PDB file of C-alpha atoms in Angstrom:
ATOM      1  CA  MET A 158      74.240  64.301-253.642  1.00  0.00           C
ATOM      2  CA  PRO A 159      76.017  67.658-254.046  1.00  0.00           C
ATOM      3  CA  GLU A 160      79.729  67.292-254.759  1.00  0.00           C
ATOM      4  CA  ASP A 161      80.814  69.024-251.553  1.00  0.00           C
ATOM      5  CA  ASN A 162      78.329  67.025-249.461  1.00  0.00           C
ATOM      6  CA  SER A 163      78.368  63.669-251.197  1.00  0.00           C
ATOM      7  CA  SER A 164      79.614  61.461-248.357  1.00  0.00           C
ATOM      8  CA  PHE A 165      78.000  60.750-245.023  1.00  0.00           C
ATOM      9  CA  GLY A 166      78.416  58.171-242.305  1.00  0.00           C
ATOM     10  CA  TYR A 167      75.766  56.236-240.459  1.00  0.00           C
ATOM     11  CA  PRO A 168      77.083  54.506-237.339  1.00  0.00           C
ATOM     12  CA  SER A 169      75.494  51.751-235.312  1.00  0.00           C
ATOM     13  CA  VAL A 170      76.217  50.041-232.014  1.00  0.00           C
ATOM     14  CA  SER A 171      74.717  46.984-230.359  1.00  0.00           C
ATOM     15  CA  THR A 172      75.183  45.123-227.112  1.00  0.00           C
ATOM     16  CA  SER A 173      73.746  41.945-225.657  1.00  0.00           C
ATOM     17  CA  PHE A 174      73.828  39.971-222.436  1.00  0.00           C
ATOM     18  CA  VAL A 175      73.372  36.191-222.471  1.00  0.00           C
ATOM     19  CA  PHE A 176      71.979  35.782-218.975  1.00  0.00           C
ATOM     20  CA  SER A 177      71.187  32.081-219.378  1.00  0.00           C
ATOM     21  CA  LYS A 178      74.874  31.309-218.773  1.00  0.00           C
ATOM     22  CA  LEU A 179      74.446  32.553-215.224  1.00  0.00           C
ATOM     23  CA  LEU A 180      71.359  30.435-214.542  1.00  0.00           C
ATOM     24  CA  ASN A 181      71.357  26.819-213.533  1.00  0.00           C
ATOM     25  CA  VAL A 182      67.870  26.040-214.811  1.00  0.00           C
ATOM     26  CA  ASN A 183      67.515  22.978-217.024  1.00  0.00           C
ATOM     27  CA  ALA A 184      64.326  24.201-218.675  1.00  0.00           C
ATOM     28  CA  ILE A 185      66.008  27.378-219.980  1.00  0.00           C
ATOM     29  CA  THR A 186      68.139  26.561-223.011  1.00  0.00           C
ATOM     30  CA  PHE A 187      68.992  30.132-223.952  1.00  0.00           C
ATOM     31  CA  GLY A 188      68.232  33.651-222.741  1.00  0.00           C
ATOM     32  CA  LYS A 189      69.522  36.971-224.050  1.00  0.00           C
ATOM     33  CA  LEU A 190      68.848  40.684-223.572  1.00  0.00           C
ATOM     34  CA  ARG A 191      69.851  43.123-226.332  1.00  0.00           C
ATOM     35  CA  LEU A 192      69.973  46.843-226.950  1.00  0.00           C
ATOM     36  CA  ASN A 193      70.787  48.434-230.328  1.00  0.00           C
ATOM     37  CA  TYR A 194      71.121  51.854-231.912  1.00  0.00           C
ATOM     38  CA  ALA A 195      71.518  52.477-235.634  1.00  0.00           C
ATOM     39  CA  GLU A 196      71.600  55.456-237.940  1.00  0.00           C
ATOM     40  CA  VAL A 197      70.898  55.038-241.642  1.00  0.00           C
ATOM     41  CA  GLY A 198      71.545  57.559-244.397  1.00  0.00           C
ATOM     42  CA  ASN A 199      69.809  57.752-247.755  1.00  0.00           C
ATOM     43  CA  GLY A 200      70.699  59.909-250.719  1.00  0.00           C
ATOM     44  CA  ALA A 201      68.428  61.458-253.316  1.00  0.00           C
ATOM     45  CA  PRO A 202      67.380  59.675-256.525  1.00  0.00           C
ATOM     46  CA  PHE A 203      69.287  60.311-259.751  1.00  0.00           C
ATOM     47  CA  ASP A 204      69.082  63.734-261.393  1.00  0.00           C
ATOM     48  CA  ARG A 205      67.594  65.690-258.478  1.00  0.00           C
ATOM     49  CA  LEU A 206      70.228  68.433-258.127  1.00  0.00           C
ATOM     50  CA  ARG A 207      70.015  70.568-261.277  1.00  0.00           C
ATOM     51  CA  ASP A 208      66.996  71.825-263.179  1.00  0.00           C
ATOM     52  CA  THR A 209      66.981  70.378-266.685  1.00  0.00           C
ATOM     53  CA  TYR A 210      64.595  70.390-269.608  1.00  0.00           C
ATOM     54  CA  VAL A 211      62.343  67.515-270.627  1.00  0.00           C
ATOM     55  CA  ILE A 212      62.801  66.422-274.249  1.00  0.00           C
ATOM     56  CA  ASN A 213      59.454  65.738-275.926  1.00  0.00           C
ATOM     57  CA  ASN A 214      59.909  63.194-278.715  1.00  0.00           C
ATOM     58  CA  ASP A 215      62.904  65.078-280.113  1.00  0.00           C
ATOM     59  CA  ILE A 216      60.684  67.922-281.349  1.00  0.00           C
ATOM     60  CA  GLY A 217      60.946  70.307-278.422  1.00  0.00           C
ATOM     61  CA  THR A 218      61.620  70.748-274.753  1.00  0.00           C
ATOM     62  CA  SER A 219      59.608  71.750-271.703  1.00  0.00           C
ATOM     63  CA  ILE A 220      60.167  72.524-268.044  1.00  0.00           C
ATOM     64  CA  PRO A 221      59.281  69.698-265.599  1.00  0.00           C
ATOM     65  CA  ASN A 222      56.668  70.231-262.895  1.00  0.00           C
ATOM     66  CA  VAL A 223      59.115  69.858-259.983  1.00  0.00           C
ATOM     67  CA  SER A 224      62.118  72.112-259.391  1.00  0.00           C
ATOM     68  CA  ASN A 225      65.249  70.304-258.206  1.00  0.00           C
ATOM     69  CA  ASN A 226      67.534  71.379-255.362  1.00  0.00           C
ATOM     70  CA  ALA A 227      71.324  71.768-255.574  1.00  0.00           C
ATOM     71  CA  ASN A 228      71.681  71.809-251.756  1.00  0.00           C
ATOM     72  CA  LEU A 229      69.994  68.551-250.817  1.00  0.00           C
ATOM     73  CA  LYS A 230      71.119  66.762-247.668  1.00  0.00           C
ATOM     74  CA  PRO A 231      70.813  63.019-247.084  1.00  0.00           C
ATOM     75  CA  GLU A 232      67.765  61.653-245.324  1.00  0.00           C
ATOM     76  CA  ARG A 233      68.515  60.104-241.933  1.00  0.00           C
ATOM     77  CA  THR A 234      66.750  57.568-239.769  1.00  0.00           C
ATOM     78  CA  ASN A 235      67.763  57.065-236.136  1.00  0.00           C
ATOM     79  CA  SER A 236      66.536  53.806-234.596  1.00  0.00           C
ATOM     80  CA  TYR A 237      66.547  52.283-231.126  1.00  0.00           C
ATOM     81  CA  GLU A 238      65.634  48.671-230.375  1.00  0.00           C
ATOM     82  CA  ALA A 239      65.509  46.627-227.173  1.00  0.00           C
ATOM     83  CA  GLY A 240      64.518  43.014-226.880  1.00  0.00           C
ATOM     84  CA  ILE A 241      64.622  39.716-225.078  1.00  0.00           C
ATOM     85  CA  GLU A 242      65.043  36.267-226.629  1.00  0.00           C
ATOM     86  CA  MET A 243      64.476  32.993-224.809  1.00  0.00           C
ATOM     87  CA  ARG A 244      64.417  29.307-225.764  1.00  0.00           C
ATOM     88  CA  PHE A 245      63.289  26.356-223.669  1.00  0.00           C
ATOM     89  CA  ALA A 246      63.326  22.549-223.642  1.00  0.00           C
ATOM     90  CA  ASN A 247      66.279  22.104-225.991  1.00  0.00           C
ATOM     91  CA  ASN A 248      64.930  24.704-228.452  1.00  0.00           C
ATOM     92  CA  ARG A 249      61.490  23.108-228.728  1.00  0.00           C
ATOM     93  CA  LEU A 250      59.869  26.356-227.584  1.00  0.00           C
ATOM     94  CA  GLY A 251      61.021  29.960-227.718  1.00  0.00           C
ATOM     95  CA  PHE A 252      59.997  33.571-228.054  1.00  0.00           C
ATOM     96  CA  ASP A 253      61.492  36.898-229.081  1.00  0.00           C
ATOM     97  CA  VAL A 254      60.027  40.258-228.019  1.00  0.00           C
ATOM     98  CA  SER A 255      61.286  43.594-229.375  1.00  0.00           C
ATOM     99  CA  TYR A 256      60.388  47.232-228.828  1.00  0.00           C
ATOM    100  CA  TYR A 257      61.636  49.770-231.358  1.00  0.00           C
ATOM    101  CA  LYS A 258      61.479  53.477-232.084  1.00  0.00           C
ATOM    102  CA  SER A 259      62.780  55.234-235.182  1.00  0.00           C
ATOM    103  CA  ASN A 260      62.717  58.849-236.337  1.00  0.00           C
ATOM    104  CA  SER A 261      63.286  59.816-239.964  1.00  0.00           C
ATOM    105  CA  ILE A 262      64.513  63.380-240.456  1.00  0.00           C
ATOM    106  CA  ASP A 263      65.546  65.606-243.386  1.00  0.00           C
ATOM    107  CA  GLN A 264      63.286  63.619-245.650  1.00  0.00           C
ATOM    108  CA  ILE A 265      63.487  64.457-249.344  1.00  0.00           C
ATOM    109  CA  VAL A 266      59.957  65.515-250.259  1.00  0.00           C
ATOM    110  CA  THR A 267      58.207  67.554-252.926  1.00  0.00           C
ATOM    111  CA  VAL A 268      56.265  70.510-251.547  1.00  0.00           C
ATOM    112  CA  PRO A 269      53.790  72.622-253.555  1.00  0.00           C
ATOM    113  CA  ILE A 270      54.855  76.103-254.684  1.00  0.00           C
ATOM    114  CA  SER A 271      53.243  78.869-256.705  1.00  0.00           C
ATOM    115  CA  ALA A 272      52.848  78.013-260.393  1.00  0.00           C
ATOM    116  CA  ALA A 273      54.019  81.579-261.122  1.00  0.00           C
ATOM    117  CA  THR A 274      57.561  80.247-260.607  1.00  0.00           C
ATOM    118  CA  GLY A 275      57.149  77.983-263.636  1.00  0.00           C
ATOM    119  CA  TYR A 276      56.923  74.912-261.402  1.00  0.00           C
ATOM    120  CA  THR A 277      54.208  73.421-259.232  1.00  0.00           C
ATOM    121  CA  GLY A 278      56.531  71.710-256.736  1.00  0.00           C
ATOM    122  CA  LYS A 279      59.962  72.076-255.134  1.00  0.00           C
ATOM    123  CA  LEU A 280      62.282  69.334-253.811  1.00  0.00           C
ATOM    124  CA  LEU A 281      63.299  70.005-250.194  1.00  0.00           C
ATOM    125  CA  ASN A 282      64.743  68.424-247.068  1.00  0.00           C
ATOM    126  CA  ALA A 283      61.947  68.722-244.562  1.00  0.00           C
ATOM    127  CA  GLY A 284      59.765  66.855-242.173  1.00  0.00           C
ATOM    128  CA  GLU A 285      60.098  64.190-239.518  1.00  0.00           C
ATOM    129  CA  ILE A 286      58.185  60.928-239.142  1.00  0.00           C
ATOM    130  CA  GLU A 287      58.264  58.741-236.042  1.00  0.00           C
ATOM    131  CA  ASN A 288      57.614  55.000-235.987  1.00  0.00           C
ATOM    132  CA  LYS A 289      57.440  52.956-232.826  1.00  0.00           C
ATOM    133  CA  GLY A 290      56.044  49.587-231.991  1.00  0.00           C
ATOM    134  CA  ILE A 291      56.439  46.063-230.728  1.00  0.00           C
ATOM    135  CA  GLU A 292      57.196  42.785-232.450  1.00  0.00           C
ATOM    136  CA  VAL A 293      56.593  39.370-230.892  1.00  0.00           C
ATOM    137  CA  SER A 294      57.759  36.057-232.342  1.00  0.00           C
ATOM    138  CA  LEU A 295      56.897  32.595-231.026  1.00  0.00           C
ATOM    139  CA  ASN A 296      58.731  29.487-232.210  1.00  0.00           C
ATOM    140  CA  ALA A 297      57.625  25.979-231.332  1.00  0.00           C
ATOM    141  CA  MET A 298      58.181  22.369-232.338  1.00  0.00           C
ATOM    142  CA  PRO A 299      54.911  20.726-231.177  1.00  0.00           C
ATOM    143  CA  VAL A 300      55.736  17.363-232.767  1.00  0.00           C
ATOM    144  CA  LYS A 301      59.142  15.828-233.360  1.00  0.00           C
ATOM    145  CA  ASN A 302      60.100  12.168-233.778  1.00  0.00           C
ATOM    146  CA  ASP A 303      62.354  10.092-236.022  1.00  0.00           C
ATOM    147  CA  ASN A 304      60.122  10.408-239.114  1.00  0.00           C
ATOM    148  CA  PHE A 305      57.914  13.440-238.633  1.00  0.00           C
ATOM    149  CA  SER A 306      58.196  16.993-237.273  1.00  0.00           C
ATOM    150  CA  TRP A 307      55.985  20.063-237.183  1.00  0.00           C
ATOM    151  CA  GLY A 308      57.604  23.490-236.869  1.00  0.00           C
ATOM    152  CA  LEU A 309      55.495  26.524-235.995  1.00  0.00           C
ATOM    153  CA  ASN A 310      56.434  30.202-236.109  1.00  0.00           C
ATOM    154  CA  VAL A 311      54.034  33.010-235.179  1.00  0.00           C
ATOM    155  CA  ASN A 312      55.020  36.647-235.728  1.00  0.00           C
ATOM    156  CA  TRP A 313      52.895  39.606-234.553  1.00  0.00           C
ATOM    157  CA  THR A 314      53.737  43.273-235.025  1.00  0.00           C
ATOM    158  CA  GLN A 315      52.079  46.553-234.160  1.00  0.00           C
ATOM    159  CA  ASN A 316      53.484  49.796-235.534  1.00  0.00           C
ATOM    160  CA  LYS A 317      52.337  53.310-234.713  1.00  0.00           C
ATOM    161  CA  ASN A 318      53.587  56.178-236.826  1.00  0.00           C
ATOM    162  CA  GLU A 319      53.102  59.917-236.571  1.00  0.00           C
ATOM    163  CA  VAL A 320      54.064  62.884-238.692  1.00  0.00           C
ATOM    164  CA  ILE A 321      56.067  65.039-236.264  1.00  0.00           C
ATOM    165  CA  SER A 322      56.790  67.963-238.582  1.00  0.00           C
ATOM    166  CA  LEU A 323      56.523  69.135-242.199  1.00  0.00           C
ATOM    167  CA  PRO A 324      58.185  71.991-244.112  1.00  0.00           C
ATOM    168  CA  ASP A 325      57.720  75.417-242.552  1.00  0.00           C
ATOM    169  CA  GLY A 326      54.238  76.783-243.098  1.00  0.00           C
ATOM    170  CA  ILE A 327      52.776  73.434-244.213  1.00  0.00           C
ATOM    171  CA  GLU A 328      50.452  71.436-241.980  1.00  0.00           C
ATOM    172  CA  THR A 329      49.230  69.016-244.660  1.00  0.00           C
ATOM    173  CA  LEU A 330      51.236  67.467-247.491  1.00  0.00           C
ATOM    174  CA  GLN A 331      49.200  65.707-250.167  1.00  0.00           C
ATOM    175  CA  LEU A 332      50.657  62.340-251.191  1.00  0.00           C
ATOM    176  CA  GLY A 333      48.030  61.344-253.757  1.00  0.00           C
ATOM    177  CA  SER A 334      44.604  62.356-255.073  1.00  0.00           C
ATOM    178  CA  PHE A 335      41.709  60.392-256.551  1.00  0.00           C
ATOM    179  CA  GLN A 336      38.237  60.894-257.933  1.00  0.00           C
ATOM    180  CA  GLY A 337      35.598  62.363-255.678  1.00  0.00           C
ATOM    181  CA  GLY A 338      38.006  64.672-253.902  1.00  0.00           C
ATOM    182  CA  VAL A 339      39.647  61.820-251.957  1.00  0.00           C
ATOM    183  CA  THR A 340      43.298  62.392-251.021  1.00  0.00           C
ATOM    184  CA  ILE A 341      46.067  60.580-249.131  1.00  0.00           C
ATOM    185  CA  ASN A 342      47.977  62.943-246.865  1.00  0.00           C
ATOM    186  CA  ALA A 343      50.773  63.493-244.388  1.00  0.00           C
ATOM    187  CA  VAL A 344      49.350  65.680-241.624  1.00  0.00           C
ATOM    188  CA  VAL A 345      51.227  66.957-238.568  1.00  0.00           C
ATOM    189  CA  GLY A 346      50.050  65.039-235.516  1.00  0.00           C
ATOM    190  CA  GLU A 347      48.368  62.324-237.613  1.00  0.00           C
ATOM    191  CA  PRO A 348      49.571  58.954-238.955  1.00  0.00           C
ATOM    192  CA  TYR A 349      51.358  59.051-242.309  1.00  0.00           C
ATOM    193  CA  GLY A 350      48.796  58.202-244.986  1.00  0.00           C
ATOM    194  CA  VAL A 351      45.558  59.560-243.508  1.00  0.00           C
ATOM    195  CA  ILE A 352      42.629  59.635-245.973  1.00  0.00           C
ATOM    196  CA  TYR A 353      40.739  62.901-246.496  1.00  0.00           C
ATOM    197  CA  GLY A 354      37.479  63.416-248.378  1.00  0.00           C
ATOM    198  CA  ARG A 355      33.823  64.349-248.152  1.00  0.00           C
ATOM    199  CA  ASP A 356      32.003  62.544-245.365  1.00  0.00           C
ATOM    200  CA  PHE A 357      28.361  61.880-244.592  1.00  0.00           C
ATOM    201  CA  VAL A 358      26.468  64.208-242.276  1.00  0.00           C
ATOM    202  CA  TYR A 359      25.628  62.520-238.976  1.00  0.00           C
ATOM    203  CA  LEU A 360      23.068  63.222-236.274  1.00  0.00           C
ATOM    204  CA  ASN A 361      23.315  61.216-233.038  1.00  0.00           C
ATOM    205  CA  GLY A 362      25.583  58.776-234.824  1.00  0.00           C
ATOM    206  CA  GLU A 363      23.157  58.143-237.727  1.00  0.00           C
ATOM    207  CA  LYS A 364      23.475  59.318-241.332  1.00  0.00           C
ATOM    208  CA  VAL A 365      21.127  62.170-242.219  1.00  0.00           C
ATOM    209  CA  VAL A 366      18.867  61.739-245.278  1.00  0.00           C
ATOM    210  CA  ASP A 367      17.955  64.653-247.531  1.00  0.00           C
ATOM    211  CA  PRO A 368      14.113  64.718-247.494  1.00  0.00           C
ATOM    212  CA  GLU A 369      14.000  66.055-251.065  1.00  0.00           C
ATOM    213  CA  SER A 370      16.385  63.718-252.875  1.00  0.00           C
ATOM    214  CA  GLY A 371      16.215  60.756-250.525  1.00  0.00           C
ATOM    215  CA  ARG A 372      20.026  60.543-250.552  1.00  0.00           C
ATOM    216  CA  TYR A 373      22.408  60.817-247.635  1.00  0.00           C
ATOM    217  CA  LEU A 374      23.634  64.346-246.985  1.00  0.00           C
ATOM    218  CA  ARG A 375      27.372  64.916-247.430  1.00  0.00           C
ATOM    219  CA  THR A 376      29.716  67.500-246.007  1.00  0.00           C
ATOM    220  CA  PRO A 377      30.507  70.464-248.277  1.00  0.00           C
ATOM    221  CA  THR A 378      34.277  70.185-247.614  1.00  0.00           C
ATOM    222  CA  SER A 379      36.697  67.396-248.480  1.00  0.00           C
ATOM    223  CA  ASN A 380      39.071  67.788-245.519  1.00  0.00           C
ATOM    224  CA  ASN A 381      37.287  65.256-243.313  1.00  0.00           C
ATOM    225  CA  VAL A 382      39.284  62.299-241.982  1.00  0.00           C
ATOM    226  CA  LEU A 383      37.805  59.171-243.596  1.00  0.00           C
ATOM    227  CA  GLY A 384      40.392  56.630-242.520  1.00  0.00           C
ATOM    228  CA  ASN A 385      44.006  55.644-242.010  1.00  0.00           C
ATOM    229  CA  THR A 386      45.911  53.457-244.461  1.00  0.00           C
ATOM    230  CA  ASN A 387      48.054  51.931-241.688  1.00  0.00           C
ATOM    231  CA  PRO A 388      46.953  48.564-240.256  1.00  0.00           C
ATOM    232  CA  ASP A 389      46.277  48.151-236.525  1.00  0.00           C
ATOM    233  CA  TRP A 390      48.496  45.067-236.485  1.00  0.00           C
ATOM    234  CA  LEU A 391      49.993  42.351-238.700  1.00  0.00           C
ATOM    235  CA  MET A 392      50.429  38.651-238.055  1.00  0.00           C
ATOM    236  CA  GLY A 393      52.072  35.790-239.893  1.00  0.00           C
ATOM    237  CA  ILE A 394      51.695  32.095-238.984  1.00  0.00           C
ATOM    238  CA  SER A 395      54.239  29.843-240.665  1.00  0.00           C
ATOM    239  CA  ASN A 396      54.049  26.044-240.527  1.00  0.00           C
ATOM    240  CA  THR A 397      56.588  23.511-241.741  1.00  0.00           C
ATOM    241  CA  LEU A 398      55.674  19.826-241.854  1.00  0.00           C
ATOM    242  CA  THR A 399      58.527  17.382-242.489  1.00  0.00           C
ATOM    243  CA  TYR A 400      58.182  13.664-243.151  1.00  0.00           C
ATOM    244  CA  LYS A 401      61.534  11.938-243.655  1.00  0.00           C
ATOM    245  CA  ASP A 402      63.107  13.838-246.611  1.00  0.00           C
ATOM    246  CA  LEU A 403      59.901  15.562-247.706  1.00  0.00           C
ATOM    247  CA  ALA A 404      58.980  19.018-246.367  1.00  0.00           C
ATOM    248  CA  PHE A 405      55.818  21.065-246.840  1.00  0.00           C
ATOM    249  CA  SER A 406      55.362  24.627-245.611  1.00  0.00           C
ATOM    250  CA  PHE A 407      52.601  27.204-245.753  1.00  0.00           C
ATOM    251  CA  LEU A 408      52.025  30.712-244.423  1.00  0.00           C
ATOM    252  CA  ILE A 409      48.871  32.353-243.073  1.00  0.00           C
ATOM    253  CA  ASP A 410      49.087  36.139-243.439  1.00  0.00           C
ATOM    254  CA  ILE A 411      46.729  38.349-241.398  1.00  0.00           C
ATOM    255  CA  GLN A 412      46.136  42.105-241.358  1.00  0.00           C
ATOM    256  CA  GLU A 413      43.760  43.848-238.951  1.00  0.00           C
ATOM    257  CA  GLY A 414      42.629  47.368-239.819  1.00  0.00           C
ATOM    258  CA  GLY A 415      43.957  49.747-242.423  1.00  0.00           C
ATOM    259  CA  SER A 416      41.542  51.740-244.572  1.00  0.00           C
ATOM    260  CA  ILE A 417      41.364  51.679-248.365  1.00  0.00           C
ATOM    261  CA  PHE A 418      39.439  53.812-250.855  1.00  0.00           C
ATOM    262  CA  SER A 419      37.222  51.747-253.184  1.00  0.00           C
ATOM    263  CA  PHE A 420      36.053  53.196-256.507  1.00  0.00           C
ATOM    264  CA  ASP A 421      33.285  50.578-256.605  1.00  0.00           C
ATOM    265  CA  GLN A 422      31.899  51.701-253.259  1.00  0.00           C
ATOM    266  CA  TYR A 423      32.336  55.354-254.245  1.00  0.00           C
ATOM    267  CA  TYR A 424      30.186  54.996-257.365  1.00  0.00           C
TER     268      TYR A 424
END
């Protein structure tokens, strides 16, 4: 970070209330409410303040594509989280539910600029991305005796993100490009990582066929939303089987939704 702006704080505070101590219910082993706030700071990568030359195999130098920025500020993420945790029957069964919301501001991003400047991109502090969602965990011990036990943990999460703002004058920031005019983008009002490209032409929900070529008609522009790289939800199911001193564990990992671009399907 710049020498006169090279230190920054990121405070956090948390509180909790163990309400099970006030209850005289044998089935409830533990119960807690919690509320947290945290702020996290993040500096720029190395060598992002001054413009320097690129040395090409010790035979010459050139200007890099991206212009650095001597006035960079740290990125910041402000997060809120609230949750409830409960355990029952001497910890044989329990759950944990959390709701969170985080906003990342002053993100360090590369924005396109006119090539007449000698560069094609400029490093700036700009943009805000919001993430919010819910996470649910279930813990259980369905079987437990002197020689054998089965521990089960199920975790389910759903995250929704949205690009709140980008640098002034920019509504779409390209994150990556591929063959066929397909791009990954950050678009104001859309999830981070929306896929743009040429789409098929539809009529009443059906693809339209070109009567001359026999192929599906495609849109002339490549700014059509084809998908979203973010999954609808994630789930993990962890099992641990223990027999005397021998333990065996395995994890089932599940993802629902989330678009990808396939070269095979493209060709």
